[in-house]
CSV table of C-alpha atoms in Angstrom, one decimal:
chain,number,residue,atom,x,y,z
A,1,THR,CA,106.7,97.3,120.2
A,2,GLU,CA,108.9,100.2,119.1
A,3,PRO,CA,108.4,103.6,120.7
A,4,GLU,CA,107.8,105.2,117.3
A,5,GLN,CA,105.3,102.5,116.5
A,6,ILE,CA,103.3,103.3,119.7
A,7,LEU,CA,102.9,106.9,118.6
A,8,ALA,CA,102.0,105.9,115.0
A,9,TYR,CA,99.3,103.5,116.3
A,10,VAL,CA,97.8,106.1,118.6
A,11,ARG,CA,97.8,108.6,115.8
A,12,ALA,CA,96.1,106.1,113.5
A,13,LEU,CA,93.4,105.5,116.1
A,14,HIS,CA,92.8,109.1,117.0
A,15,CYS,CA,93.0,110.6,113.5
A,16,ALA,CA,90.3,108.3,112.1
A,17,LYS,CA,87.2,110.2,110.9
A,18,ARG,CA,85.1,108.0,113.1
A,19,PRO,CA,86.3,106.9,116.6
A,20,PRO,CA,87.0,103.2,116.7
A,21,ARG,CA,84.2,101.1,118.1
A,22,HIS,CA,85.8,97.6,117.7
A,23,VAL,CA,89.5,96.8,117.5
A,24,SER,CA,90.4,93.2,116.6
A,25,GLU,CA,93.9,91.7,116.6
A,26,VAL,CA,95.6,88.6,115.4
A,27,GLY,CA,98.2,87.6,118.0
A,28,LEU,CA,98.3,88.4,121.7
A,29,PHE,CA,101.6,87.1,123.1
A,30,GLN,CA,102.7,89.4,125.9
A,31,GLY,CA,99.8,91.8,125.3
A,32,HIS,CA,101.7,95.0,124.6
A,33,SER,CA,99.5,96.1,121.7
A,34,ALA,CA,96.4,94.9,123.5
A,35,ALA,CA,97.1,97.2,126.4
A,36,LEU,CA,97.8,100.0,124.0
A,37,PHE,CA,94.5,99.5,122.1
A,38,MET,CA,92.5,99.3,125.3
A,39,ALA,CA,94.1,102.4,126.8
A,40,ALA,CA,94.0,104.4,123.5
A,41,THR,CA,90.2,103.7,123.0
A,42,ALA,CA,89.2,104.0,126.7
A,43,ASN,CA,87.4,107.3,126.1
A,44,VAL,CA,85.1,105.8,123.5
A,45,GLY,CA,84.8,102.4,125.2
A,46,ALA,CA,85.7,100.4,122.1
A,47,GLN,CA,85.5,96.6,122.1
A,48,TYR,CA,88.6,94.5,121.8
A,49,THR,CA,88.8,91.0,120.3
A,50,VAL,CA,91.9,88.9,119.8
A,51,ILE,CA,92.5,85.7,117.9
A,52,ASP,CA,95.4,83.8,119.5
A,53,PRO,CA,96.2,80.1,120.3
A,54,LEU,CA,96.9,81.1,123.9
A,55,GLU,CA,99.8,78.7,124.0
A,56,PHE,CA,101.7,80.7,126.6
A,57,PRO,CA,100.4,81.0,130.3
A,58,PHE,CA,101.3,84.7,130.4
A,59,SER,CA,98.9,85.4,127.5
A,60,VAL,CA,96.0,84.1,129.7
A,61,ASP,CA,97.3,86.3,132.5
A,62,VAL,CA,97.4,89.3,130.2
A,63,LEU,CA,93.7,88.8,129.4
A,64,ARG,CA,92.8,88.5,133.1
A,65,PHE,CA,94.7,91.7,133.8
A,66,LEU,CA,93.0,93.6,131.0
A,67,ARG,CA,89.6,92.4,132.1
A,68,GLU,CA,90.3,93.5,135.7
A,69,ARG,CA,91.7,96.9,134.5
A,70,TYR,CA,88.8,97.6,132.2
A,71,PRO,CA,85.8,95.9,133.9
A,72,ARG,CA,83.1,97.7,131.9
A,73,ARG,CA,84.7,97.0,128.5
A,74,THR,CA,83.9,94.1,126.1
A,75,LEU,CA,87.1,92.0,125.7
A,76,THR,CA,86.7,88.8,123.7
A,77,SER,CA,89.4,86.2,123.1
A,78,ILE,CA,89.0,83.6,120.3
A,79,LYS,CA,91.3,80.7,121.0
A,80,GLY,CA,92.7,79.5,117.7
A,81,ARG,CA,94.9,80.4,114.7
A,82,SER,CA,94.0,82.9,112.0
A,83,ASP,CA,95.3,80.6,109.3
A,84,ARG,CA,93.0,77.8,110.4
A,85,GLY,CA,89.7,79.4,109.9
A,86,HIS,CA,89.3,81.4,113.1
A,87,LEU,CA,89.6,84.7,111.2
A,88,ASN,CA,86.3,84.1,109.6
A,89,ALA,CA,83.2,86.1,110.2
A,90,THR,CA,80.9,83.2,109.4
A,91,ARG,CA,82.6,81.1,112.1
A,92,ASN,CA,83.0,84.1,114.5
A,93,PRO,CA,80.3,86.7,113.8
A,94,ILE,CA,81.7,88.9,116.6
A,95,ILE,CA,84.5,90.1,114.3
A,96,ALA,CA,82.1,91.2,111.5
A,97,ASP,CA,81.8,94.7,112.9
A,98,CYS,CA,85.5,95.4,113.5
A,99,ASP,CA,86.6,98.8,112.2
A,100,VAL,CA,90.3,98.5,113.2
A,101,TRP,CA,92.4,95.3,112.6
A,102,SER,CA,95.9,94.7,114.0
A,103,ILE,CA,97.8,91.9,112.3
A,104,ASP,CA,100.5,90.6,114.7
A,105,GLY,CA,100.5,86.9,114.5
A,106,SER,CA,103.0,84.9,112.4
A,107,HIS,CA,105.4,87.3,110.7
A,108,THR,CA,105.9,85.7,107.3
A,109,VAL,CA,105.0,87.5,104.0
A,110,GLU,CA,102.3,84.9,103.1
A,111,ILE,CA,100.6,84.7,106.4
A,112,VAL,CA,100.6,88.4,107.1
A,113,ALA,CA,99.2,89.0,103.6
A,114,THR,CA,96.5,86.3,104.1
A,115,ASP,CA,95.5,87.7,107.5
A,116,VAL,CA,95.1,91.2,106.0
A,117,ARG,CA,93.0,89.9,103.1
A,118,ASN,CA,90.8,87.8,105.5
A,119,ALA,CA,90.3,90.7,107.9
A,120,LEU,CA,89.1,92.9,105.0
A,121,ILE,CA,86.7,90.2,103.9
A,122,ALA,CA,85.5,89.2,107.5
A,123,SER,CA,84.8,92.8,108.6
A,124,PRO,CA,83.0,95.0,106.0
A,125,ALA,CA,83.2,98.0,108.3
A,126,VAL,CA,87.0,97.9,108.7
A,127,GLY,CA,88.7,101.2,108.1
A,128,THR,CA,92.2,100.9,109.5
A,129,ILE,CA,94.7,98.0,109.1
A,130,LEU,CA,97.9,97.8,111.1
A,131,THR,CA,100.6,95.2,110.5
A,132,ASP,CA,103.0,94.9,113.4
A,133,ASP,CA,106.6,93.9,114.0
A,134,ILE,CA,107.4,92.4,110.6
A,135,THR,CA,111.0,91.5,110.9
A,136,ASP,CA,114.0,90.6,108.7
A,137,HIS,CA,117.3,89.1,109.8
A,138,VAL,CA,120.0,91.7,108.9
A,139,THR,CA,123.7,90.8,108.6
A,140,ASN,CA,126.5,93.4,109.2
A,141,ARG,CA,127.2,93.5,105.5
A,142,GLU,CA,123.6,94.2,104.6
A,143,ARG,CA,123.5,96.9,107.3
A,144,VAL,CA,126.4,98.6,105.7
A,145,PHE,CA,124.7,98.7,102.3
A,146,GLY,CA,121.5,100.2,103.9
A,147,ARG,CA,119.2,97.2,103.4
A,148,LYS,CA,115.7,97.9,104.8
A,149,CYS,CA,113.1,95.5,106.1
A,150,SER,CA,111.9,94.2,102.8
A,151,THR,CA,109.6,91.6,104.4
A,152,ALA,CA,107.2,94.4,105.6
A,153,VAL,CA,106.9,96.0,102.2
A,154,ASN,CA,106.6,92.6,100.4
A,155,ALA,CA,103.8,91.5,102.8
A,156,TRP,CA,101.9,94.7,102.2
A,157,ASP,CA,102.3,94.4,98.4
A,158,VAL,CA,101.1,90.7,98.5
A,159,ALA,CA,98.3,91.6,100.8
A,160,GLY,CA,97.1,94.3,98.4
A,161,ALA,CA,97.2,91.9,95.5
A,162,LYS,CA,95.3,89.2,97.5
A,163,ALA,CA,92.7,91.7,98.7
A,164,GLY,CA,91.8,92.6,95.1
A,165,GLY,CA,91.9,96.3,95.4
A,166,LEU,CA,90.3,96.5,98.9
A,167,LEU,CA,93.5,97.8,100.5
A,168,HIS,CA,94.9,101.3,100.4
A,169,SER,CA,98.4,101.7,101.8
A,170,ARG,CA,99.3,104.6,104.0
A,171,GLY,CA,102.9,103.4,104.1
A,172,CYS,CA,105.4,101.4,106.1
A,173,SER,CA,107.8,102.6,108.7
A,174,PHE,CA,111.2,101.2,109.6
A,175,ALA,CA,112.6,101.3,113.0
A,176,GLY,CA,116.1,100.1,112.0
A,177,LEU,CA,117.2,97.4,114.4
A,178,LYS,CA,114.4,95.7,116.3
A,179,TYR,CA,114.2,97.1,119.8
A,180,GLY,CA,116.4,95.1,122.1
A,181,THR,CA,117.9,92.7,119.5
A,182,PRO,CA,121.2,93.0,117.7
A,183,LYS,CA,120.5,91.3,114.3
A,184,TRP,CA,116.9,91.9,113.4
A,185,CYS,CA,115.3,95.0,111.9
A,186,SER,CA,111.7,95.9,112.5
A,187,ALA,CA,108.9,97.5,110.5
A,188,TRP,CA,105.2,98.2,110.6
A,189,CYS,CA,102.6,99.3,108.1
A,190,ILE,CA,99.4,101.3,108.5
A,191,GLY,CA,96.8,101.2,105.8
A,192,SER,CA,93.1,101.6,105.1
A,193,ALA,CA,90.3,99.8,103.4
A,194,ALA,CA,89.4,101.2,100.0
A,195,ARG,CA,85.7,101.1,100.8
A,196,SER,CA,86.2,103.1,104.0
A,197,SER,CA,86.0,106.8,104.6
A,198,HIS,CA,88.8,106.5,107.3
């Protein structure tokens, strides 16, 4: 997670008109954003739910650590994949009341766009949508000509089309080269649901 991105996410959580009550996320991996969401919403005691296949042993360790760190908080993990029906409120009613969604699973245009659309449909109360770490491979030639991370913008545009007008974009930010990697650029987007007052 980029340093600028951490600040942007904290601002999005703290500047909402209503304090977040339930943050849900697609994708856990090493738990960076999970730790951020739990810490940033500690004062309001927001719930946290994650959809992840839990294919890595350290992901299970992250969940254990967060439960020990925040013993009075509700932390739910749904083992599965967002593109196989697990991001579905009829199958998992716990996600129906989420008001913040973070999409950080598979980083392709189609899957990010589908996850955003499904989150909007699954959670009628959703106000804020975050899409994390959407990356593009950047060659030296492209870097010279100032190419930005087009995947992030494309994913957001496709998500907006798939959501049928439910998505309002607050914009995408580009961190340049992905933190710690030489040939990938990184971007994230923050938006809101059209039906929300956030």
